[in-house]
Amino acid sequence: GTGVGFDIGAVFTNESDGDKKYDYKLGFSLMNIGSIKFDQDAQMHTLSNDDFRKLAWENYKGLQGVDGLDEGIKLLSEELLDDRESSLSGNEFTMNLPTTLNLSADVSFHKWVYLNAAYVQPLRLGSIQPGVSSHFSITPRFEHRWWGAYLPLVVNNWDQLNVGMAARIGYLTIGTENFGSIFNENSNFRGTEFFMALKFNPFTIKGLNFGGGGKRRKGRSVKGVKCYNF
């Protein structure tokens, strides 16, 4: 298939008069706006029946792979529509991207102490679209140049609360989004997760230091040019 997608957003920063990087930041964005049209080796099926039908689950247990999927659709069409081919309604379809509305706010209480809030709301723009969960998080953090600590409180789909932890030393960050799953004896424990990120930018171009530290290389004057942080 072929398609197109894009993101759009903006961040407003209220700069601080003191030793803090900023007083607060406000962010807004729309992510994954667009669609993909599938027109090669694609099928679109429509199944609709107002009558009560009982499906024979044992007929589907042995189906595997692509061939099993095709056979399963034909069986389902036969059981619901009394015809193995009636569900096929086209050889192409268009799927919208999982579009989301994203809002964020970041407040600085001290040059090393911050509080971040972020909200992600899925937007349903078409009948065929991948599902994505809503997300709300509040993350207090301590952020020094060479180390940091984070405590994200995350609510997914407004019914699942996770408490995470993360730490950063230099360029390396290690953490988890659900620290409590390891110690919750009452839950049906199946697993947990950890993440690791390595982030650095050592490049310096014509006197502009993009690495965040170290000496600048000799070059022409760049007075008045601001190096933005991302």
PDB file of N, CA, C and O in Angstrom, residues 99-169:
ATOM      1  N   THR A  99      -4.128   8.400  14.864  1.00  0.00           N
ATOM      2  CA  THR A  99      -3.974   9.817  15.192  1.00  0.00           C
ATOM      3  C   THR A  99      -4.208  10.065  16.678  1.00  0.00           C
ATOM      4  O   THR A  99      -5.129   9.498  17.275  1.00  0.00           O
ATOM      5  N   THR A 100      -3.372  10.911  17.274  1.00  0.00           N
ATOM      6  CA  THR A 100      -3.527  11.247  18.690  1.00  0.00           C
ATOM      7  C   THR A 100      -3.352  12.743  18.904  1.00  0.00           C
ATOM      8  O   THR A 100      -2.610  13.413  18.188  1.00  0.00           O
ATOM      9  N   LEU A 101      -4.062  13.257  19.899  1.00  0.00           N
ATOM     10  CA  LEU A 101      -3.883  14.610  20.397  1.00  0.00           C
ATOM     11  C   LEU A 101      -2.972  14.542  21.614  1.00  0.00           C
ATOM     12  O   LEU A 101      -3.213  13.758  22.541  1.00  0.00           O
ATOM     13  N   ASN A 102      -1.906  15.348  21.618  1.00  0.00           N
ATOM     14  CA  ASN A 102      -0.914  15.292  22.680  1.00  0.00           C
ATOM     15  C   ASN A 102      -0.778  16.660  23.348  1.00  0.00           C
ATOM     16  O   ASN A 102      -0.544  17.671  22.667  1.00  0.00           O
ATOM     17  N   LEU A 103      -0.931  16.685  24.660  1.00  0.00           N
ATOM     18  CA  LEU A 103      -0.786  17.906  25.442  1.00  0.00           C
ATOM     19  C   LEU A 103       0.272  17.670  26.514  1.00  0.00           C
ATOM     20  O   LEU A 103       0.332  16.576  27.105  1.00  0.00           O
ATOM     21  N   SER A 104       1.091  18.673  26.785  1.00  0.00           N
ATOM     22  CA  SER A 104       2.126  18.515  27.797  1.00  0.00           C
ATOM     23  C   SER A 104       2.401  19.844  28.483  1.00  0.00           C
ATOM     24  O   SER A 104       2.203  20.914  27.912  1.00  0.00           O
ATOM     25  N   ALA A 105       2.852  19.744  29.721  1.00  0.00           N
ATOM     26  CA  ALA A 105       3.255  20.910  30.495  1.00  0.00           C
ATOM     27  C   ALA A 105       4.444  20.512  31.360  1.00  0.00           C
ATOM     28  O   ALA A 105       4.480  19.409  31.912  1.00  0.00           O
ATOM     29  N   ASP A 106       5.406  21.406  31.460  1.00  0.00           N
ATOM     30  CA  ASP A 106       6.605  21.129  32.233  1.00  0.00           C
ATOM     31  C   ASP A 106       6.937  22.377  33.051  1.00  0.00           C
ATOM     32  O   ASP A 106       7.109  23.465  32.488  1.00  0.00           O
ATOM     33  N   VAL A 107       6.981  22.211  34.382  1.00  0.00           N
ATOM     34  CA  VAL A 107       7.190  23.333  35.286  1.00  0.00           C
ATOM     35  C   VAL A 107       8.509  23.147  36.026  1.00  0.00           C
ATOM     36  O   VAL A 107       8.816  22.044  36.500  1.00  0.00           O
ATOM     37  N   SER A 108       9.267  24.229  36.128  1.00  0.00           N
ATOM     38  CA  SER A 108      10.537  24.204  36.848  1.00  0.00           C
ATOM     39  C   SER A 108      10.368  24.915  38.186  1.00  0.00           C
ATOM     40  O   SER A 108      10.063  26.107  38.232  1.00  0.00           O
ATOM     41  N   PHE A 109      10.561  24.183  39.295  1.00  0.00           N
ATOM     42  CA  PHE A 109      10.482  24.767  40.630  1.00  0.00           C
ATOM     43  C   PHE A 109      11.855  25.217  41.127  1.00  0.00           C
ATOM     44  O   PHE A 109      11.954  26.053  42.022  1.00  0.00           O
ATOM     45  N   HIS A 110      12.881  24.622  40.589  1.00  0.00           N
ATOM     46  CA  HIS A 110      14.260  24.910  40.950  1.00  0.00           C
ATOM     47  C   HIS A 110      15.079  24.544  39.724  1.00  0.00           C
ATOM     48  O   HIS A 110      14.593  23.848  38.826  1.00  0.00           O
ATOM     49  N   LYS A 111      16.309  24.998  39.653  1.00  0.00           N
ATOM     50  CA  LYS A 111      17.109  24.699  38.469  1.00  0.00           C
ATOM     51  C   LYS A 111      17.355  23.205  38.293  1.00  0.00           C
ATOM     52  O   LYS A 111      17.766  22.767  37.218  1.00  0.00           O
ATOM     53  N   TRP A 112      17.095  22.404  39.345  1.00  0.00           N
ATOM     54  CA  TRP A 112      17.264  20.957  39.244  1.00  0.00           C
ATOM     55  C   TRP A 112      15.965  20.183  39.473  1.00  0.00           C
ATOM     56  O   TRP A 112      15.951  18.967  39.348  1.00  0.00           O
ATOM     57  N   VAL A 113      14.869  20.851  39.830  1.00  0.00           N
ATOM     58  CA  VAL A 113      13.622  20.163  40.189  1.00  0.00           C
ATOM     59  C   VAL A 113      12.523  20.563  39.212  1.00  0.00           C
ATOM     60  O   VAL A 113      12.244  21.751  39.031  1.00  0.00           O
ATOM     61  N   TYR A 114      11.864  19.534  38.608  1.00  0.00           N
ATOM     62  CA  TYR A 114      10.844  19.775  37.592  1.00  0.00           C
ATOM     63  C   TYR A 114       9.635  18.866  37.843  1.00  0.00           C
ATOM     64  O   TYR A 114       9.728  17.840  38.524  1.00  0.00           O
ATOM     65  N   LEU A 115       8.524  19.261  37.246  1.00  0.00           N
ATOM     66  CA  LEU A 115       7.317  18.445  37.247  1.00  0.00           C
ATOM     67  C   LEU A 115       6.714  18.477  35.858  1.00  0.00           C
ATOM     68  O   LEU A 115       6.445  19.552  35.312  1.00  0.00           O
ATOM     69  N   ASN A 116       6.509  17.301  35.278  1.00  0.00           N
ATOM     70  CA  ASN A 116       5.975  17.196  33.918  1.00  0.00           C
ATOM     71  C   ASN A 116       4.628  16.486  33.930  1.00  0.00           C
ATOM     72  O   ASN A 116       4.436  15.514  34.667  1.00  0.00           O
ATOM     73  N   ALA A 117       3.695  16.971  33.126  1.00  0.00           N
ATOM     74  CA  ALA A 117       2.402  16.315  32.924  1.00  0.00           C
ATOM     75  C   ALA A 117       2.184  16.147  31.427  1.00  0.00           C
ATOM     76  O   ALA A 117       2.454  17.071  30.650  1.00  0.00           O
ATOM     77  N   ALA A 118       1.711  14.972  31.031  1.00  0.00           N
ATOM     78  CA  ALA A 118       1.483  14.696  29.609  1.00  0.00           C
ATOM     79  C   ALA A 118       0.190  13.912  29.442  1.00  0.00           C
ATOM     80  O   ALA A 118      -0.133  13.038  30.258  1.00  0.00           O
ATOM     81  N   TYR A 119      -0.529  14.241  28.380  1.00  0.00           N
ATOM     82  CA  TYR A 119      -1.805  13.570  28.086  1.00  0.00           C
ATOM     83  C   TYR A 119      -1.867  13.233  26.609  1.00  0.00           C
ATOM     84  O   TYR A 119      -1.586  14.080  25.757  1.00  0.00           O
ATOM     85  N   VAL A 120      -2.233  11.989  26.307  1.00  0.00           N
ATOM     86  CA  VAL A 120      -2.378  11.516  24.935  1.00  0.00           C
ATOM     87  C   VAL A 120      -3.800  10.999  24.759  1.00  0.00           C
ATOM     88  O   VAL A 120      -4.233  10.085  25.475  1.00  0.00           O
ATOM     89  N   GLN A 121      -4.547  11.586  23.820  1.00  0.00           N
ATOM     90  CA  GLN A 121      -5.935  11.194  23.557  1.00  0.00           C
ATOM     91  C   GLN A 121      -6.069  10.695  22.122  1.00  0.00           C
ATOM     92  O   GLN A 121      -5.806  11.443  21.176  1.00  0.00           O
ATOM     93  N   PRO A 122      -6.455   9.433  21.909  1.00  0.00           N
ATOM     94  CA  PRO A 122      -6.676   8.946  20.544  1.00  0.00           C
ATOM     95  C   PRO A 122      -7.838   9.676  19.880  1.00  0.00           C
ATOM     96  O   PRO A 122      -8.833  10.015  20.530  1.00  0.00           O
ATOM     97  N   LEU A 123      -7.711   9.919  18.587  1.00  0.00           N
ATOM     98  CA  LEU A 123      -8.768  10.557  17.803  1.00  0.00           C
ATOM     99  C   LEU A 123      -9.231   9.580  16.734  1.00  0.00           C
ATOM    100  O   LEU A 123      -8.432   9.117  15.919  1.00  0.00           O
ATOM    101  N   ARG A 124     -10.513   9.274  16.734  1.00  0.00           N
ATOM    102  CA  ARG A 124     -11.086   8.344  15.757  1.00  0.00           C
ATOM    103  C   ARG A 124     -11.507   9.126  14.528  1.00  0.00           C
ATOM    104  O   ARG A 124     -12.491   9.871  14.549  1.00  0.00           O
ATOM    105  N   LEU A 125     -10.757   8.975  13.422  1.00  0.00           N
ATOM    106  CA  LEU A 125     -11.022   9.742  12.209  1.00  0.00           C
ATOM    107  C   LEU A 125     -11.557   8.895  11.068  1.00  0.00           C
ATOM    108  O   LEU A 125     -11.835   9.419   9.998  1.00  0.00           O
ATOM    109  N   GLY A 126     -11.700   7.597  11.268  1.00  0.00           N
ATOM    110  CA  GLY A 126     -12.207   6.730  10.208  1.00  0.00           C
ATOM    111  C   GLY A 126     -12.693   5.418  10.784  1.00  0.00           C
ATOM    112  O   GLY A 126     -12.414   5.074  11.938  1.00  0.00           O
ATOM    113  N   SER A 127     -13.448   4.667   9.973  1.00  0.00           N
ATOM    114  CA  SER A 127     -13.995   3.394  10.439  1.00  0.00           C
ATOM    115  C   SER A 127     -12.928   2.319  10.544  1.00  0.00           C
ATOM    116  O   SER A 127     -13.062   1.380  11.326  1.00  0.00           O
ATOM    117  N   ILE A 128     -11.842   2.435   9.755  1.00  0.00           N
ATOM    118  CA  ILE A 128     -10.740   1.468   9.806  1.00  0.00           C
ATOM    119  C   ILE A 128      -9.509   2.208  10.301  1.00  0.00           C
ATOM    120  O   ILE A 128      -8.952   3.056   9.604  1.00  0.00           O
ATOM    121  N   GLN A 129      -9.088   1.890  11.526  1.00  0.00           N
ATOM    122  CA  GLN A 129      -7.981   2.609  12.143  1.00  0.00           C
ATOM    123  C   GLN A 129      -7.420   1.776  13.290  1.00  0.00           C
ATOM    124  O   GLN A 129      -8.180   1.230  14.092  1.00  0.00           O
ATOM    125  N   PRO A 130      -6.091   1.637  13.391  1.00  0.00           N
ATOM    126  CA  PRO A 130      -5.511   0.893  14.514  1.00  0.00           C
ATOM    127  C   PRO A 130      -5.859   1.546  15.838  1.00  0.00           C
ATOM    128  O   PRO A 130      -5.911   2.776  15.947  1.00  0.00           O
ATOM    129  N   GLY A 131      -6.080   0.737  16.849  1.00  0.00           N
ATOM    130  CA  GLY A 131      -6.399   1.261  18.156  1.00  0.00           C
ATOM    131  C   GLY A 131      -5.150   1.689  18.906  1.00  0.00           C
ATOM    132  O   GLY A 131      -4.069   1.138  18.719  1.00  0.00           O
ATOM    133  N   VAL A 132      -5.294   2.699  19.742  1.00  0.00           N
ATOM    134  CA  VAL A 132      -4.201   3.160  20.590  1.00  0.00           C
ATOM    135  C   VAL A 132      -4.797   3.607  21.917  1.00  0.00           C
ATOM    136  O   VAL A 132      -5.913   4.126  21.967  1.00  0.00           O
ATOM    137  N   SER A 133      -4.085   3.383  23.002  1.00  0.00           N
ATOM    138  CA  SER A 133      -4.602   3.676  24.331  1.00  0.00           C
ATOM    139  C   SER A 133      -4.440   5.158  24.678  1.00  0.00           C
ATOM    140  O   SER A 133      -3.512   5.813  24.210  1.00  0.00           O
ATOM    141  N   SER A 134      -5.360   5.646  25.510  1.00  0.00           N
ATOM    142  CA  SER A 134      -5.165   6.971  26.081  1.00  0.00           C
ATOM    143  C   SER A 134      -4.098   6.875  27.171  1.00  0.00           C
ATOM    144  O   SER A 134      -3.842   5.805  27.733  1.00  0.00           O
ATOM    145  N   HIS A 135      -3.482   8.007  27.456  1.00  0.00           N
ATOM    146  CA  HIS A 135      -2.321   7.987  28.357  1.00  0.00           C
ATOM    147  C   HIS A 135      -2.257   9.307  29.110  1.00  0.00           C
ATOM    148  O   HIS A 135      -2.334  10.376  28.508  1.00  0.00           O
ATOM    149  N   PHE A 136      -2.144   9.212  30.425  1.00  0.00           N
ATOM    150  CA  PHE A 136      -1.953  10.406  31.237  1.00  0.00           C
ATOM    151  C   PHE A 136      -0.838  10.122  32.238  1.00  0.00           C
ATOM    152  O   PHE A 136      -0.835   9.067  32.897  1.00  0.00           O
ATOM    153  N   SER A 137       0.108  11.037  32.341  1.00  0.00           N
ATOM    154  CA  SER A 137       1.234  10.813  33.241  1.00  0.00           C
ATOM    155  C   SER A 137       1.625  12.099  33.942  1.00  0.00           C
ATOM    156  O   SER A 137       1.500  13.197  33.399  1.00  0.00           O
ATOM    157  N   ILE A 138       2.090  11.931  35.175  1.00  0.00           N
ATOM    158  CA  ILE A 138       2.686  13.009  35.958  1.00  0.00           C
ATOM    159  C   ILE A 138       4.051  12.518  36.423  1.00  0.00           C
ATOM    160  O   ILE A 138       4.149  11.449  37.035  1.00  0.00           O
ATOM    161  N   THR A 139       5.088  13.284  36.118  1.00  0.00           N
ATOM    162  CA  THR A 139       6.449  12.833  36.404  1.00  0.00           C
ATOM    163  C   THR A 139       7.247  13.907  37.121  1.00  0.00           C
ATOM    164  O   THR A 139       7.716  14.864  36.505  1.00  0.00           O
ATOM    165  N   PRO A 140       7.413  13.791  38.431  1.00  0.00           N
ATOM    166  CA  PRO A 140       8.384  14.653  39.111  1.00  0.00           C
ATOM    167  C   PRO A 140       9.796  14.145  38.821  1.00  0.00           C
ATOM    168  O   PRO A 140      10.017  12.929  38.711  1.00  0.00           O
ATOM    169  N   ARG A 141      10.741  15.064  38.705  1.00  0.00           N
ATOM    170  CA  ARG A 141      12.103  14.622  38.384  1.00  0.00           C
ATOM    171  C   ARG A 141      13.139  15.570  38.957  1.00  0.00           C
ATOM    172  O   ARG A 141      12.873  16.772  39.132  1.00  0.00           O
ATOM    173  N   PHE A 142      14.277  15.018  39.244  1.00  0.00           N
ATOM    174  CA  PHE A 142      15.459  15.771  39.647  1.00  0.00           C
ATOM    175  C   PHE A 142      16.454  15.645  38.507  1.00  0.00           C
ATOM    176  O   PHE A 142      16.824  14.530  38.121  1.00  0.00           O
ATOM    177  N   GLU A 143      16.873  16.754  37.942  1.00  0.00           N
ATOM    178  CA  GLU A 143      17.671  16.713  36.717  1.00  0.00           C
ATOM    179  C   GLU A 143      18.899  17.605  36.846  1.00  0.00           C
ATOM    180  O   GLU A 143      18.828  18.822  36.705  1.00  0.00           O
ATOM    181  N   HIS A 144      20.014  16.961  37.164  1.00  0.00           N
ATOM    182  CA  HIS A 144      21.303  17.630  37.172  1.00  0.00           C
ATOM    183  C   HIS A 144      21.976  17.379  35.829  1.00  0.00           C
ATOM    184  O   HIS A 144      21.520  16.534  35.041  1.00  0.00           O
ATOM    185  N   ARG A 145      23.051  18.115  35.557  1.00  0.00           N
ATOM    186  CA  ARG A 145      23.723  17.937  34.268  1.00  0.00           C
ATOM    187  C   ARG A 145      24.229  16.510  34.085  1.00  0.00           C
ATOM    188  O   ARG A 145      24.123  15.953  33.002  1.00  0.00           O
ATOM    189  N   TRP A 146      24.731  15.887  35.151  1.00  0.00           N
ATOM    190  CA  TRP A 146      25.355  14.573  35.008  1.00  0.00           C
ATOM    191  C   TRP A 146      24.554  13.437  35.609  1.00  0.00           C
ATOM    192  O   TRP A 146      24.927  12.276  35.451  1.00  0.00           O
ATOM    193  N   TRP A 147      23.475  13.730  36.286  1.00  0.00           N
ATOM    194  CA  TRP A 147      22.649  12.636  36.788  1.00  0.00           C
ATOM    195  C   TRP A 147      21.238  13.150  37.043  1.00  0.00           C
ATOM    196  O   TRP A 147      20.998  14.348  37.145  1.00  0.00           O
ATOM    197  N   GLY A 148      20.299  12.217  37.130  1.00  0.00           N
ATOM    198  CA  GLY A 148      18.910  12.586  37.331  1.00  0.00           C
ATOM    199  C   GLY A 148      18.098  11.421  37.870  1.00  0.00           C
ATOM    200  O   GLY A 148      18.525  10.261  37.830  1.00  0.00           O
ATOM    201  N   ALA A 149      16.914  11.720  38.404  1.00  0.00           N
ATOM    202  CA  ALA A 149      16.009  10.704  38.928  1.00  0.00           C
ATOM    203  C   ALA A 149      14.580  11.078  38.539  1.00  0.00           C
ATOM    204  O   ALA A 149      14.221  12.268  38.541  1.00  0.00           O
ATOM    205  N   TYR A 150      13.753  10.070  38.229  1.00  0.00           N
ATOM    206  CA  TYR A 150      12.411  10.299  37.700  1.00  0.00           C
ATOM    207  C   TYR A 150      11.434   9.337  38.372  1.00  0.00           C
ATOM    208  O   TYR A 150      11.766   8.172  38.632  1.00  0.00           O
ATOM    209  N   LEU A 151      10.210   9.799  38.632  1.00  0.00           N
ATOM    210  CA  LEU A 151       9.175   8.973  39.237  1.00  0.00           C
ATOM    211  C   LEU A 151       7.870   9.161  38.463  1.00  0.00           C
ATOM    212  O   LEU A 151       6.986   9.921  38.866  1.00  0.00           O
ATOM    213  N   PRO A 152       7.701   8.481  37.317  1.00  0.00           N
ATOM    214  CA  PRO A 152       6.484   8.652  36.519  1.00  0.00           C
ATOM    215  C   PRO A 152       5.285   7.908  37.109  1.00  0.00           C
ATOM    216  O   PRO A 152       5.379   6.736  37.478  1.00  0.00           O
ATOM    217  N   LEU A 153       4.165   8.605  37.214  1.00  0.00           N
ATOM    218  CA  LEU A 153       2.871   8.018  37.592  1.00  0.00           C
ATOM    219  C   LEU A 153       2.008   8.022  36.337  1.00  0.00           C
ATOM    220  O   LEU A 153       1.654   9.092  35.828  1.00  0.00           O
ATOM    221  N   VAL A 154       1.662   6.841  35.837  1.00  0.00           N
ATOM    222  CA  VAL A 154       1.038   6.712  34.525  1.00  0.00           C
ATOM    223  C   VAL A 154      -0.319   6.025  34.649  1.00  0.00           C
ATOM    224  O   VAL A 154      -0.434   4.983  35.308  1.00  0.00           O
ATOM    225  N   VAL A 155      -1.338   6.613  34.020  1.00  0.00           N
ATOM    226  CA  VAL A 155      -2.670   6.011  33.948  1.00  0.00           C
ATOM    227  C   VAL A 155      -2.971   5.720  32.480  1.00  0.00           C
ATOM    228  O   VAL A 155      -2.993   6.637  31.653  1.00  0.00           O
ATOM    229  N   ASN A 156      -3.192   4.449  32.159  1.00  0.00           N
ATOM    230  CA  ASN A 156      -3.528   4.035  30.805  1.00  0.00           C
ATOM    231  C   ASN A 156      -5.014   3.723  30.709  1.00  0.00           C
ATOM    232  O   ASN A 156      -5.562   2.966  31.532  1.00  0.00           O
ATOM    233  N   ASN A 157      -5.680   4.313  29.713  1.00  0.00           N
ATOM    234  CA  ASN A 157      -7.117   4.085  29.484  1.00  0.00           C
ATOM    235  C   ASN A 157      -7.969   4.398  30.716  1.00  0.00           C
ATOM    236  O   ASN A 157      -9.065   3.864  30.864  1.00  0.00           O
ATOM    237  N   TRP A 158      -7.461   5.237  31.613  1.00  0.00           N
ATOM    238  CA  TRP A 158      -8.183   5.682  32.802  1.00  0.00           C
ATOM    239  C   TRP A 158      -8.597   4.540  33.721  1.00  0.00           C
ATOM    240  O   TRP A 158      -9.496   4.693  34.538  1.00  0.00           O
ATOM    241  N   ASP A 159      -7.955   3.382  33.611  1.00  0.00           N
ATOM    242  CA  ASP A 159      -8.317   2.280  34.494  1.00  0.00           C
ATOM    243  C   ASP A 159      -7.109   1.480  34.977  1.00  0.00           C
ATOM    244  O   ASP A 159      -7.265   0.498  35.692  1.00  0.00           O
ATOM    245  N   GLN A 160      -5.924   1.880  34.623  1.00  0.00           N
ATOM    246  CA  GLN A 160      -4.734   1.137  35.021  1.00  0.00           C
ATOM    247  C   GLN A 160      -3.642   2.120  35.445  1.00  0.00           C
ATOM    248  O   GLN A 160      -3.162   2.916  34.647  1.00  0.00           O
ATOM    249  N   LEU A 161      -3.271   2.076  36.724  1.00  0.00           N
ATOM    250  CA  LEU A 161      -2.255   2.967  37.261  1.00  0.00           C
ATOM    251  C   LEU A 161      -0.940   2.223  37.399  1.00  0.00           C
ATOM    252  O   LEU A 161      -0.880   1.153  38.012  1.00  0.00           O
ATOM    253  N   ASN A 162       0.113   2.773  36.828  1.00  0.00           N
ATOM    254  CA  ASN A 162       1.451   2.219  36.947  1.00  0.00           C
ATOM    255  C   ASN A 162       2.368   3.254  37.580  1.00  0.00           C
ATOM    256  O   ASN A 162       2.275   4.452  37.289  1.00  0.00           O
ATOM    257  N   VAL A 163       3.245   2.782  38.444  1.00  0.00           N
ATOM    258  CA  VAL A 163       4.258   3.633  39.058  1.00  0.00           C
ATOM    259  C   VAL A 163       5.616   3.174  38.548  1.00  0.00           C
ATOM    260  O   VAL A 163       5.978   2.006  38.692  1.00  0.00           O
ATOM    261  N   GLY A 164       6.336   4.075  37.946  1.00  0.00           N
ATOM    262  CA  GLY A 164       7.630   3.736  37.378  1.00  0.00           C
ATOM    263  C   GLY A 164       8.777   4.405  38.114  1.00  0.00           C
ATOM    264  O   GLY A 164       8.570   5.247  39.005  1.00  0.00           O
ATOM    265  N   MET A 165       9.977   4.044  37.740  1.00  0.00           N
ATOM    266  CA  MET A 165      11.182   4.644  38.302  1.00  0.00           C
ATOM    267  C   MET A 165      12.249   4.665  37.223  1.00  0.00           C
ATOM    268  O   MET A 165      12.313   3.758  36.381  1.00  0.00           O
ATOM    269  N   ALA A 166      13.070   5.706  37.231  1.00  0.00           N
ATOM    270  CA  ALA A 166      14.165   5.786  36.270  1.00  0.00           C
ATOM    271  C   ALA A 166      15.293   6.603  36.872  1.00  0.00           C
ATOM    272  O   ALA A 166      15.072   7.458  37.739  1.00  0.00           O
ATOM    273  N   ALA A 167      16.498   6.316  36.415  1.00  0.00           N
ATOM    274  CA  ALA A 167      17.675   7.045  36.872  1.00  0.00           C
ATOM    275  C   ALA A 167      18.598   7.287  35.688  1.00  0.00           C
ATOM    276  O   ALA A 167      18.685   6.461  34.768  1.00  0.00           O
ATOM    277  N   ARG A 168      19.283   8.419  35.725  1.00  0.00           N
ATOM    278  CA  ARG A 168      20.226   8.763  34.658  1.00  0.00           C
ATOM    279  C   ARG A 168      21.588   9.086  35.259  1.00  0.00           C
ATOM    280  O   ARG A 168      21.701   9.808  36.243  1.00  0.00           O
ATOM    281  N   ILE A 169      22.599   8.497  34.664  1.00  0.00           N
ATOM    282  CA  ILE A 169      23.979   8.804  35.019  1.00  0.00           C
ATOM    283  C   ILE A 169      24.696   9.174  33.723  1.00  0.00           C
ATOM    284  O   ILE A 169      24.884   8.329  32.839  1.00  0.00           O
TER     285      ILE A 169
END
